[in-house]
Tab-separated table of C-alpha atoms in Angstrom:
chain	number	residue	atom	x	y	z
A	1	LEU	CA	-175.667	60.411	140.674
A	2	ASP	CA	-175.019	63.598	142.629
A	3	GLN	CA	-178.327	65.449	142.292
A	4	ARG	CA	-176.713	68.813	142.987
A	5	LYS	CA	-174.412	68.304	140.001
A	6	VAL	CA	-177.330	67.055	137.908
A	7	VAL	CA	-179.302	70.226	138.621
A	8	LEU	CA	-176.333	72.481	137.934
A	9	GLY	CA	-175.469	70.438	134.841
A	10	ALA	CA	-179.014	70.852	133.504
A	11	LYS	CA	-178.624	74.609	133.718
A	12	LEU	CA	-175.228	74.554	132.037
A	13	PHE	CA	-176.564	72.225	129.340
A	14	ALA	CA	-179.096	74.892	128.336
A	15	ASP	CA	-176.755	77.851	128.917
A	16	THR	CA	-175.872	79.754	125.745
A	17	ARG	CA	-173.036	81.512	127.573
A	18	LEU	CA	-170.968	78.440	126.799
A	19	SER	CA	-170.894	79.453	123.134
A	20	GLY	CA	-168.717	82.155	121.624
A	21	ASP	CA	-171.533	84.521	120.626
A	22	GLY	CA	-174.075	83.456	123.225
A	23	THR	CA	-176.513	81.903	120.766
A	24	VAL	CA	-175.936	78.168	121.074
A	25	SER	CA	-176.103	75.737	123.972
A	26	CYS	CA	-175.751	71.959	124.238
A	27	ALA	CA	-179.555	71.813	124.180
A	28	THR	CA	-179.669	73.539	120.801
A	29	CYS	CA	-178.584	70.325	119.086
A	30	HIS	CA	-179.540	67.902	121.868
A	31	ASP	CA	-183.153	68.997	122.162
A	32	LEU	CA	-184.909	66.900	124.791
A	33	ALA	CA	-188.227	67.531	123.043
A	34	LYS	CA	-186.775	65.879	119.930
A	35	ALA	CA	-185.538	62.729	121.627
A	36	GLY	CA	-182.246	64.335	122.599
A	37	GLN	CA	-181.136	65.272	119.088
A	38	ASP	CA	-181.995	67.876	116.437
A	39	GLY	CA	-183.812	66.030	113.681
A	40	ILE	CA	-181.604	67.404	110.901
A	41	PRO	CA	-178.878	65.588	108.918
A	42	VAL	CA	-175.843	67.319	110.411
A	43	ALA	CA	-175.359	69.557	113.415
A	44	ARG	CA	-175.996	73.274	112.920
A	45	GLY	CA	-173.799	75.357	115.168
A	46	ILE	CA	-172.879	78.972	115.714
A	47	GLU	CA	-173.886	81.374	112.885
A	48	GLY	CA	-175.695	78.475	111.205
A	49	LYS	CA	-172.456	76.687	110.395
A	50	LEU	CA	-172.938	73.035	109.480
A	51	GLY	CA	-170.865	70.193	110.866
A	52	GLN	CA	-170.193	66.901	109.121
A	53	ASN	CA	-171.831	64.465	111.506
A	54	ASN	CA	-175.364	63.686	112.535
A	55	THR	CA	-176.062	64.707	116.126
A	56	PRO	CA	-176.433	61.578	118.242
A	57	THR	CA	-179.123	61.572	120.894
A	58	VAL	CA	-178.009	62.578	124.367
A	59	PHE	CA	-180.518	60.139	125.862
A	60	ASN	CA	-178.779	57.100	127.320
A	61	SER	CA	-175.416	58.481	126.180
A	62	GLY	CA	-174.035	57.631	129.617
A	63	LEU	CA	-174.505	53.981	128.706
A	64	ASN	CA	-172.310	54.255	125.602
A	65	PHE	CA	-168.776	52.911	125.940
A	66	ARG	CA	-167.371	55.864	124.000
A	67	GLN	CA	-168.737	59.180	122.751
A	68	PHE	CA	-168.941	60.628	119.204
A	69	TRP	CA	-169.434	58.519	116.076
A	70	ASP	CA	-165.699	57.902	115.902
A	71	GLY	CA	-165.405	57.200	119.634
A	72	ARG	CA	-162.756	59.848	120.175
A	73	ALA	CA	-164.018	60.714	123.658
A	74	GLU	CA	-163.835	58.043	126.328
A	75	THR	CA	-166.096	59.840	128.773
A	76	LEU	CA	-168.960	62.313	128.749
A	77	GLU	CA	-166.675	64.791	130.496
A	78	GLU	CA	-164.213	64.507	127.610
A	79	GLN	CA	-167.053	64.734	125.100
A	80	ALA	CA	-168.360	67.963	126.618
A	81	ASP	CA	-165.123	69.684	125.682
A	82	GLY	CA	-165.531	68.913	121.953
A	83	PRO	CA	-168.638	70.846	120.826
A	84	THR	CA	-168.051	73.625	123.365
A	85	THR	CA	-164.774	74.679	121.793
A	86	ASN	CA	-165.376	73.487	118.224
A	87	PRO	CA	-165.424	76.589	115.947
A	88	VAL	CA	-168.223	75.109	113.843
A	89	GLU	CA	-170.387	74.168	116.814
A	90	MET	CA	-170.330	76.429	119.894
A	91	ASN	CA	-166.990	78.177	119.336
A	92	GLY	CA	-166.547	78.851	123.022
A	93	ASN	CA	-163.305	79.135	124.905
A	94	TRP	CA	-162.909	78.252	128.529
A	95	PRO	CA	-161.341	81.464	129.905
A	96	GLU	CA	-164.251	83.485	128.502
A	97	ILE	CA	-166.842	80.978	129.716
A	98	ILE	CA	-165.322	81.023	133.203
A	99	ALA	CA	-165.311	84.840	133.205
A	100	LYS	CA	-168.977	85.010	132.163
A	101	LEU	CA	-170.103	82.502	134.751
A	102	GLN	CA	-168.041	84.094	137.514
A	103	ASN	CA	-170.022	87.278	136.986
A	104	ASP	CA	-173.244	85.451	137.785
A	105	PRO	CA	-173.697	85.476	141.600
A	106	ALA	CA	-176.607	83.002	141.516
A	107	PHE	CA	-174.629	80.540	139.442
A	108	MET	CA	-171.529	80.919	141.613
A	109	ALA	CA	-173.538	80.381	144.800
A	110	GLU	CA	-174.889	77.141	143.400
A	111	TYR	CA	-171.447	76.117	142.176
A	112	GLN	CA	-169.851	76.796	145.565
A	113	SER	CA	-172.483	74.701	147.302
A	114	ILE	CA	-170.968	71.751	145.407
A	115	TRP	CA	-167.296	72.585	145.007
A	116	SER	CA	-165.097	74.559	147.356
A	117	ASN	CA	-162.401	75.162	144.756
A	118	GLU	CA	-162.373	77.767	142.003
A	119	LEU	CA	-164.704	77.539	139.030
A	120	SER	CA	-162.936	75.376	136.462
A	121	PRO	CA	-163.636	73.872	133.038
A	122	GLN	CA	-163.195	70.433	134.620
A	123	ASN	CA	-166.005	70.968	137.101
A	124	ILE	CA	-168.280	72.526	134.481
A	125	LYS	CA	-167.762	69.436	132.332
A	126	LYS	CA	-168.328	67.179	135.347
A	127	ALA	CA	-171.681	68.842	136.041
A	128	ILE	CA	-172.802	68.622	132.404
A	129	ALA	CA	-171.735	64.972	132.220
A	130	GLU	CA	-173.561	64.159	135.463
A	131	TYR	CA	-176.721	65.693	134.019
A	132	GLU	CA	-176.303	63.740	130.783
A	133	ARG	CA	-175.902	60.524	132.764
A	134	SER	CA	-179.294	61.244	134.288
A	135	LEU	CA	-180.963	61.334	130.864
A	136	VAL	CA	-181.916	57.683	130.787
A	137	THR	CA	-185.111	56.565	129.084
A	138	PHE	CA	-186.981	53.658	130.568
A	139	ASP	CA	-190.022	51.419	130.377
A	140	ALA	CA	-189.936	50.886	126.623
A	141	PRO	CA	-192.298	48.058	125.635
A	142	PHE	CA	-189.230	45.906	124.971
A	143	ASP	CA	-187.920	46.617	128.511
A	144	LYS	CA	-191.266	45.496	129.887
A	145	TYR	CA	-191.131	42.379	127.727
A	146	LEU	CA	-187.678	41.519	129.054
A	147	LYS	CA	-188.985	41.964	132.592
A	148	GLY	CA	-191.612	39.311	131.925
A	149	GLN	CA	-194.583	41.249	130.609
A	150	THR	CA	-195.076	38.982	127.622
A	151	ASP	CA	-197.906	41.033	126.119
A	152	ALA	CA	-195.767	44.183	126.019
A	153	LEU	CA	-194.788	43.309	122.434
A	154	ASN	CA	-197.431	42.730	119.787
A	155	VAL	CA	-197.172	39.750	117.445
A	156	GLN	CA	-195.360	41.695	114.755
A	157	ALA	CA	-192.848	43.230	117.169
A	158	LEU	CA	-192.212	39.814	118.671
A	159	GLU	CA	-191.534	38.431	115.210
A	160	GLY	CA	-189.211	41.384	114.656
A	161	TRP	CA	-187.332	40.590	117.882
A	162	LYS	CA	-186.857	37.000	116.702
A	163	LEU	CA	-185.581	38.225	113.338
A	164	PHE	CA	-183.329	40.739	115.070
A	165	GLN	CA	-181.616	37.799	116.741
A	166	LYS	CA	-181.806	35.304	113.883
A	167	LEU	CA	-180.458	37.611	111.186
A	168	GLY	CA	-177.664	38.824	113.442
A	169	CYS	CA	-178.540	42.482	114.126
A	170	ILE	CA	-177.973	41.624	117.776
A	171	SER	CA	-174.331	40.765	117.144
A	172	CYS	CA	-173.556	44.479	117.144
A	173	HIS	CA	-176.682	46.143	118.565
A	174	GLN	CA	-176.342	44.492	121.934
A	175	GLY	CA	-176.014	45.146	125.645
A	176	VAL	CA	-178.087	47.341	127.898
A	177	ASN	CA	-178.150	50.178	125.361
A	178	ILE	CA	-178.873	47.861	122.407
A	179	GLY	CA	-175.748	49.260	120.781
A	180	GLY	CA	-173.163	51.802	121.820
A	181	ASN	CA	-170.738	49.235	123.185
A	182	MET	CA	-168.465	48.425	120.227
A	183	TYR	CA	-167.208	49.671	116.876
A	184	ALA	CA	-168.182	48.181	113.513
A	185	ASN	CA	-167.306	48.803	109.892
A	186	LEU	CA	-170.102	50.220	107.772
A	187	GLY	CA	-170.142	47.846	104.808
A	188	ILE	CA	-169.130	44.383	105.964
A	189	LEU	CA	-170.885	42.396	103.221
A	190	GLY	CA	-170.909	45.051	100.544
A	191	ASP	CA	-169.199	48.301	99.664
A	192	TYR	CA	-171.701	50.774	101.059
A	193	PHE	CA	-169.641	53.861	100.288
A	194	LYS	CA	-169.052	52.831	96.675
A	195	ASP	CA	-172.679	51.923	96.063
A	196	ARG	CA	-173.872	55.107	97.738
A	197	GLY	CA	-172.619	57.028	94.719
A	198	ARG	CA	-171.354	60.143	96.480
A	199	PRO	CA	-167.747	61.147	97.081
A	200	GLU	CA	-166.419	60.166	100.469
A	201	THR	CA	-166.192	62.876	103.099
A	202	LEU	CA	-163.860	63.217	106.049
A	203	ALA	CA	-166.684	62.083	108.332
A	204	ASP	CA	-167.090	58.885	106.276
A	205	ARG	CA	-163.643	57.749	107.393
A	206	GLY	CA	-164.930	57.245	110.922
A	207	ARG	CA	-162.456	56.055	113.500
A	208	PHE	CA	-159.625	56.231	110.976
A	209	ASN	CA	-159.631	59.978	111.643
A	210	VAL	CA	-158.693	59.219	115.260
A	211	THR	CA	-156.196	56.386	114.908
A	212	GLY	CA	-154.841	56.665	111.356
A	213	ASN	CA	-155.053	52.873	111.260
A	214	ALA	CA	-156.210	51.471	107.895
A	215	ASP	CA	-158.288	48.835	109.699
A	216	ASP	CA	-160.332	51.654	111.195
A	217	LEU	CA	-161.481	53.124	107.876
A	218	HIS	CA	-165.318	53.369	107.845
A	219	LEU	CA	-165.350	52.129	111.431
A	220	PHE	CA	-167.996	53.759	113.621
A	221	LYS	CA	-169.356	53.334	117.088
A	222	VAL	CA	-172.447	51.173	116.742
A	223	PRO	CA	-175.307	53.504	117.703
A	224	SER	CA	-177.792	52.627	120.402
A	225	LEU	CA	-181.190	51.626	119.073
A	226	ARG	CA	-183.087	52.905	122.092
A	227	ASN	CA	-185.671	55.449	120.865
A	228	VAL	CA	-184.381	54.934	117.330
A	229	ALA	CA	-187.844	55.441	115.863
A	230	LEU	CA	-187.659	59.069	117.012
A	231	THR	CA	-184.116	59.957	115.958
A	232	ALA	CA	-184.309	60.349	112.181
A	233	PRO	CA	-182.370	61.028	110.044
A	234	TYR	CA	-179.891	58.181	110.390
A	235	PHE	CA	-176.261	57.153	109.986
A	236	HIS	CA	-173.157	59.143	110.847
A	237	ASP	CA	-173.920	61.794	108.230
A	238	GLY	CA	-177.675	61.853	108.608
A	239	SER	CA	-178.010	60.884	104.964
A	240	VAL	CA	-180.673	58.226	105.493
A	241	PRO	CA	-184.042	59.899	106.005
A	242	THR	CA	-186.207	57.093	107.354
A	243	LEU	CA	-185.850	54.153	109.685
A	244	GLY	CA	-187.203	51.892	106.957
A	245	ASP	CA	-184.348	52.934	104.654
A	246	ALA	CA	-181.823	52.460	107.448
A	247	VAL	CA	-183.062	48.927	108.173
A	248	GLU	CA	-182.863	47.996	104.500
A	249	ILE	CA	-179.330	49.321	104.131
A	250	MET	CA	-178.111	47.683	107.331
A	251	ALA	CA	-179.626	44.330	106.334
A	252	LYS	CA	-177.946	44.467	102.953
A	253	TYR	CA	-174.513	45.792	103.849
A	254	GLN	CA	-174.017	44.457	107.375
A	255	LEU	CA	-175.862	41.137	107.199
A	256	GLY	CA	-175.997	40.289	103.491
A	257	VAL	CA	-179.771	39.942	103.563
A	258	ASN	CA	-182.479	41.348	101.319
A	259	LEU	CA	-185.453	41.525	103.648
A	260	THR	CA	-188.926	40.514	102.549
A	261	ALA	CA	-191.673	43.088	103.098
A	262	GLU	CA	-192.946	41.080	106.068
A	263	GLN	CA	-189.501	40.848	107.659
A	264	HIS	CA	-188.922	44.554	107.101
A	265	ALA	CA	-192.224	45.477	108.736
A	266	ALA	CA	-191.594	43.131	111.649
A	267	ILE	CA	-188.171	44.597	112.374
A	268	LEU	CA	-189.582	48.119	112.189
A	269	SER	CA	-192.291	47.098	114.631
A	270	PHE	CA	-189.636	45.752	116.997
A	271	LEU	CA	-187.574	48.933	116.698
A	272	ASN	CA	-190.652	50.966	117.574
A	273	SER	CA	-190.940	48.930	120.757
A	274	LEU	CA	-187.588	50.404	121.897
A	275	THR	CA	-189.108	53.837	122.500
A	276	GLY	CA	-189.020	54.569	126.195
A	277	ILE	CA	-190.290	57.240	128.532
A	278	PHE	CA	-188.157	60.359	128.423
A	279	PRO	CA	-186.679	62.097	131.441
A	280	GLY	CA	-189.115	64.834	132.412
A	281	GLN	CA	-192.149	63.055	131.047
A	282	VAL	CA	-192.991	61.665	134.474
A	283	GLN	CA	-192.639	64.869	136.467
B	1	MET	CA	-150.782	40.214	112.109
B	2	ARG	CA	-151.962	38.502	115.247
B	3	SER	CA	-154.432	35.691	114.834
B	4	TYR	CA	-157.980	36.071	116.069
B	5	ILE	CA	-157.276	33.953	119.153
B	6	GLN	CA	-153.967	35.643	119.921
B	7	LEU	CA	-155.762	38.956	120.095
B	8	PHE	CA	-156.896	38.192	123.591
B	9	ARG	CA	-154.190	35.804	124.726
B	10	SER	CA	-150.928	37.686	124.602
B	11	PRO	CA	-151.701	41.347	125.330
B	12	PHE	CA	-153.338	40.668	128.659
B	13	GLY	CA	-150.509	38.317	129.569
B	14	LYS	CA	-148.010	41.076	128.921
B	15	LEU	CA	-150.102	43.506	130.881
B	16	SER	CA	-150.128	41.284	133.935
B	17	VAL	CA	-146.343	40.980	133.880
B	18	VAL	CA	-145.962	44.739	133.754
B	19	THR	CA	-148.519	45.230	136.514
B	20	SER	CA	-146.699	42.700	138.654
B	21	LEU	CA	-143.448	44.593	138.147
B	22	LEU	CA	-145.230	47.752	139.151
B	23	LEU	CA	-146.500	46.125	142.305
B	24	LEU	CA	-143.045	44.789	143.099
B	25	GLY	CA	-141.555	48.229	142.620
B	26	ALA	CA	-144.193	49.727	144.854
B	27	VAL	CA	-143.358	47.207	147.555
B	28	LEU	CA	-139.582	47.683	147.407
B	29	LEU	CA	-139.278	51.387	146.903
B	30	PRO	CA	-140.732	52.556	150.216
B	31	ILE	CA	-137.913	50.676	151.929
B	32	MET	CA	-135.361	52.246	149.608
B	33	ILE	CA	-136.456	55.856	149.707
B	34	GLY	CA	-138.934	56.066	152.519
B	35	LYS	CA	-141.841	57.596	150.634
B	36	THR	CA	-144.437	55.286	152.079
B	37	SER	CA	-147.635	57.321	151.924
B	38	SER	CA	-147.776	58.041	148.189
B	39	LEU	CA	-146.472	54.616	147.342
B	40	GLU	CA	-149.176	52.996	149.454
B	41	THR	CA	-151.671	54.566	147.089
B	42	ILE	CA	-149.746	53.358	144.056
B	43	ARG	CA	-149.544	49.861	145.489
B	44	GLY	CA	-153.282	49.888	146.187
B	45	ASN	CA	-154.007	51.050	142.654
B	46	GLY	CA	-151.700	48.349	141.292
B	47	GLU	CA	-153.687	45.720	143.144
B	48	ARG	CA	-156.937	47.142	141.809
B	49	LEU	CA	-155.532	47.097	138.306
B	50	GLN	CA	-154.485	43.462	138.656
B	51	PHE	CA	-157.986	42.575	139.788
B	52	TYR	CA	-159.641	44.477	136.933
B	53	GLU	CA	-157.274	42.928	134.385
B	54	ALA	CA	-158.123	39.470	135.650
B	55	ARG	CA	-161.844	40.198	135.399
B	56	LEU	CA	-161.409	41.678	131.932
B	57	SER	CA	-159.492	38.595	130.774
B	58	LEU	CA	-162.221	36.365	132.151
B	59	ALA	CA	-164.907	38.421	130.399
B	60	VAL	CA	-163.018	38.133	127.109
B	61	VAL	CA	-162.611	34.362	127.481
B	62	GLU	CA	-166.361	34.078	128.095
B	63	LEU	CA	-167.049	36.126	124.975
B	64	ARG	CA	-164.607	34.126	122.895
B	65	HIS	CA	-166.190	30.830	123.849
B	66	GLY	CA	-169.787	31.965	123.539
B	67	ILE	CA	-170.547	31.814	127.264
B	68	SER	CA	-171.528	35.454	126.916
B	69	SER	CA	-172.226	37.624	123.891
B	70	ASN	CA	-172.665	40.929	125.694
B	71	TYR	CA	-169.730	43.335	125.609
B	72	ASP	CA	-170.970	45.533	128.463
B	73	ALA	CA	-169.059	43.619	131.154
B	74	ALA	CA	-165.741	43.745	129.280
B	75	ASN	CA	-166.294	47.457	128.628
B	76	GLN	CA	-166.960	48.091	132.305
B	77	TRP	CA	-163.736	46.359	133.395
B	78	GLY	CA	-161.848	48.327	130.749
B	79	ALA	CA	-163.405	51.567	132.005
B	80	ASN	CA	-162.433	50.657	135.576
B	81	ILE	CA	-158.849	50.181	134.437
B	82	ARG	CA	-158.870	53.574	132.725
B	83	LYS	CA	-160.326	55.211	135.827
B	84	VAL	CA	-157.604	53.861	138.122
B	85	GLU	CA	-154.951	54.849	135.601
B	86	ALA	CA	-156.327	58.400	135.520
B	87	GLU	CA	-156.335	58.557	139.318
B	88	THR	CA	-152.699	57.517	139.556
B	89	THR	CA	-150.124	60.274	139.328
B	90	ILE	CA	-146.432	59.605	139.567
B	91	ASP	CA	-143.783	62.288	139.575
B	92	ALA	CA	-140.923	61.341	137.272
B	93	HIS	CA	-138.431	63.400	139.294
B	94	ILE	CA	-139.342	62.037	142.696
B	95	ASP	CA	-139.909	58.382	141.797
B	96	PRO	CA	-138.024	57.731	138.528
B	97	MET	CA	-138.021	53.941	138.913
B	98	ILE	CA	-141.748	53.721	139.660
B	99	TRP	CA	-142.425	56.300	136.971
B	100	LYS	CA	-140.623	54.173	134.347
B	101	LEU	CA	-142.565	51.078	135.385
B	102	TRP	CA	-145.763	53.072	135.256
B	103	GLU	CA	-145.037	54.394	131.756
B	104	ASP	CA	-144.337	50.836	130.555
B	105	TYR	CA	-147.538	49.699	132.149
B	106	LEU	CA	-149.591	52.496	130.520
B	107	ALA	CA	-148.195	51.667	127.078
B	108	ALA	CA	-149.043	47.975	127.516
B	109	SER	CA	-152.468	48.809	128.898
B	110	ASP	CA	-153.260	51.129	126.012
B	111	ALA	CA	-152.233	48.508	123.455
B	112	SER	CA	-154.333	45.868	125.216
B	113	LEU	CA	-157.449	47.993	125.324
B	114	GLN	CA	-157.045	48.885	121.653
B	115	GLN	CA	-156.756	45.184	120.821
B	116	LEU	CA	-159.838	44.523	122.897
B	117	GLU	CA	-161.798	46.743	120.491
B	118	ARG	CA	-160.497	44.788	117.509
B	119	PHE	CA	-161.353	41.542	119.261
B	120	LYS	CA	-164.943	42.700	119.921
B	121	LEU	CA	-165.426	43.502	116.252
B	122	THR	CA	-163.883	40.313	114.861
B	123	ASN	CA	-165.658	38.208	117.474
B	124	ALA	CA	-169.038	39.702	116.501
B	125	LEU	CA	-168.394	39.245	112.795
B	126	VAL	CA	-167.025	35.715	112.999
B	127	ARG	CA	-169.686	34.428	115.363
B	128	ASN	CA	-172.493	36.040	113.367
B	129	SER	CA	-171.252	34.711	110.036
B	130	LEU	CA	-170.568	31.273	111.474
B	131	ARG	CA	-174.100	31.124	112.865
B	132	ASN	CA	-175.550	32.264	109.531
B	133	PHE	CA	-173.451	29.786	107.582
B	134	LEU	CA	-174.154	26.795	109.799
B	135	ALA	CA	-177.874	27.623	110.004
B	136	GLY	CA	-178.152	27.654	106.214
B	137	VAL	CA	-175.673	25.122	104.881
B	138	HIS	CA	-177.600	22.014	105.899
B	139	ASP	CA	-180.850	23.070	104.197
B	140	PHE	CA	-178.903	24.252	101.184
B	141	SER	CA	-177.127	20.918	100.789
B	142	LEU	CA	-180.403	19.026	101.134
B	143	SER	CA	-181.936	21.232	98.460
B	144	LEU	CA	-179.272	20.358	95.894
B	145	PRO	CA	-180.505	17.918	93.242
B	146	ASN	CA	-178.985	14.455	93.303
B	147	LYS	CA	-176.912	14.855	90.141
B	148	GLU	CA	-173.325	13.843	89.515
B	149	ALA	CA	-172.357	17.324	88.331
B	150	ILE	CA	-173.483	18.752	91.707
B	151	SER	CA	-171.542	16.222	93.762
B	152	PRO	CA	-168.324	18.314	94.026
B	153	VAL	CA	-170.327	21.271	95.353
B	154	ARG	CA	-171.999	19.144	98.015
B	155	GLN	CA	-168.662	17.632	99.085
B	156	ASP	CA	-166.891	20.972	99.105
B	157	MET	CA	-169.660	22.559	101.166
B	158	ALA	CA	-169.266	19.807	103.787
B	159	ARG	CA	-165.498	20.340	103.839
B	160	LEU	CA	-165.991	24.078	104.020
B	161	SER	CA	-168.260	23.736	107.075
B	162	ASN	CA	-165.572	21.812	108.913
B	163	ALA	CA	-162.807	24.153	107.815
B	164	LEU	CA	-164.753	27.209	108.950
B	165	LEU	CA	-165.492	25.695	112.344
B	166	VAL	CA	-161.834	24.883	112.898
B	167	GLN	CA	-160.843	28.322	111.685
B	168	ALA	CA	-163.351	30.101	113.919
B	169	LEU	CA	-161.979	28.185	116.891
B	170	GLY	CA	-158.597	29.695	116.134
B	171	GLU	CA	-156.950	26.369	115.375
B	172	GLN	CA	-156.207	26.972	111.730
B	173	GLN	CA	-152.474	26.189	111.733
B	174	GLY	CA	-151.674	24.461	108.481
B	175	LEU	CA	-155.186	25.018	107.189
B	176	GLU	CA	-154.869	28.659	106.156
B	177	ASP	CA	-155.261	27.899	102.459
B	178	GLN	CA	-158.020	25.352	102.792
B	179	THR	CA	-160.974	27.735	103.127
B	180	PRO	CA	-160.060	30.018	100.194
B	181	THR	CA	-159.354	26.959	98.029
B	182	LEU	CA	-162.721	25.441	98.847
B	183	ILE	CA	-164.526	28.737	98.234
B	184	THR	CA	-162.817	29.081	94.845
B	185	SER	CA	-163.696	25.498	93.967
B	186	ILE	CA	-167.364	25.992	94.858
B	187	GLU	CA	-167.530	29.256	92.932
B	188	SER	CA	-166.108	27.507	89.872
B	189	HIS	CA	-169.089	25.140	89.967
B	190	LEU	CA	-171.665	27.898	90.376
B	191	THR	CA	-173.154	27.328	86.918
B	192	VAL	CA	-174.151	23.744	87.727
B	193	VAL	CA	-176.117	24.869	90.768
B	194	PRO	CA	-179.828	25.364	89.985
B	195	HIS	CA	-180.593	29.010	89.388
B	196	GLU	CA	-183.041	29.271	92.305
B	197	LEU	CA	-180.342	28.133	94.764
B	198	ARG	CA	-177.550	30.389	93.575
B	199	SER	CA	-178.395	33.432	95.656
B	200	GLU	CA	-178.436	31.280	98.805
B	201	LEU	CA	-175.091	29.765	97.841
B	202	GLU	CA	-173.642	33.198	97.252
B	203	ARG	CA	-174.951	34.338	100.646
B	204	LEU	CA	-173.348	31.366	102.374
B	205	LEU	CA	-170.050	31.935	100.575
B	206	THR	CA	-170.100	35.599	101.571
B	207	HIS	CA	-170.344	34.563	105.195
B	208	ALA	CA	-167.576	32.007	104.634
B	209	LYS	CA	-165.373	34.797	103.307
B	210	VAL	CA	-166.103	36.947	106.369
B	211	ILE	CA	-165.094	34.097	108.677
B	212	ASN	CA	-161.976	33.462	106.640
B	213	ARG	CA	-160.994	37.103	106.545
B	214	TYR	CA	-161.566	38.003	110.182
B	215	SER	CA	-160.623	34.788	111.945
B	216	SER	CA	-157.209	34.670	110.300
B	217	GLU	CA	-156.538	38.377	110.615
């Protein structure tokens, strides 16, 4: 990572000048003190307007293969464009953002120490994305266990890790980010949306909204499970308040399993072992 | 619809042909129009793309055959391909022949990477359900009482195991109807299965249906 871009990106990430009325920044929804998200069901943007999707954590987002629940952005740079200009989120527009930043001599001096060309939306997005790539959590008990520290997981968490593999959670929640590297339908072994008992929303359609392909209905990017114990509420619409509820629903609709109380507790214990050290905590 | 196994066979094959054409064009055109410097870059990018495609194909083969179950490597090769594509700019007015080859390549590449996503999903579902089914079917069959009325269920479950394995391997030609027929037959005998074993049977059949649906897609 280019540390100069990381530093500049950190400032831009928290800069409310990127929003239309100067009240909202990326950090408003991606609060580092709240595990990189906002802790509410759906994003609250400019003038308190509500979006349709749950805010995903920004931590480890650089390890995801796509961005957004429906994967419509291939890169963090592309992602940064979405909320910034979305009328419900930050409602910014690039010419105005550029004009505001150009009037800030301190900002421009820092910018010109990195780039010799004119201030551009592309470079602003590059700096924000570079900062986001730096937001990696580490040294979760499970990471330590994988590195050979066998006592890093307690007996219950270890049982949960075995169940995680045996029941098949790992088929989708896999890779370095324990998720975030494929799409999956919500409701493989049962009709989740029918059983849920609420009318479907646009957000429920998932990747279908991007491709228009019937196979992509209810298809979502599998979320990373890193720090999942801290990122309630859950699912694309934030409709599931607790991790316990989320585990039960996933077991039933994705794996066709009704967990026993012991299995449920063990998996929760394992998921708690995925909580790492946040960026900034070691400074 | 393409079969599960075709999902990763044909698109990458097509991609390689198009990339080869692109490389050939990049080799010939400098001689024809003397624009060596920009075409050197295109040729270099073409070679990088060929390398990344080969690595992506290898990663997919490893996933398909269970040598690996982690999609990170395939994703990284796909991202590398996208990066090179984004770095390559071709002016349609200056190099119309190369531009046409490049457009064909981009279309094939886009289709391949979209199919890769479908492959990752079906691969995860089929492998997970196959593992669940095979892990449970033996104990289930042993648990069945030794009664004549149960015999068809036991036999059909054995046949179903074999059919699902063959199907998951992508070799289901001529056997497309076998799995649904067996599932229907077993379900018709559900009432003779002891009550305490029915939920396990239903679980196994659900996984059988997943394998049948996604491996023959």
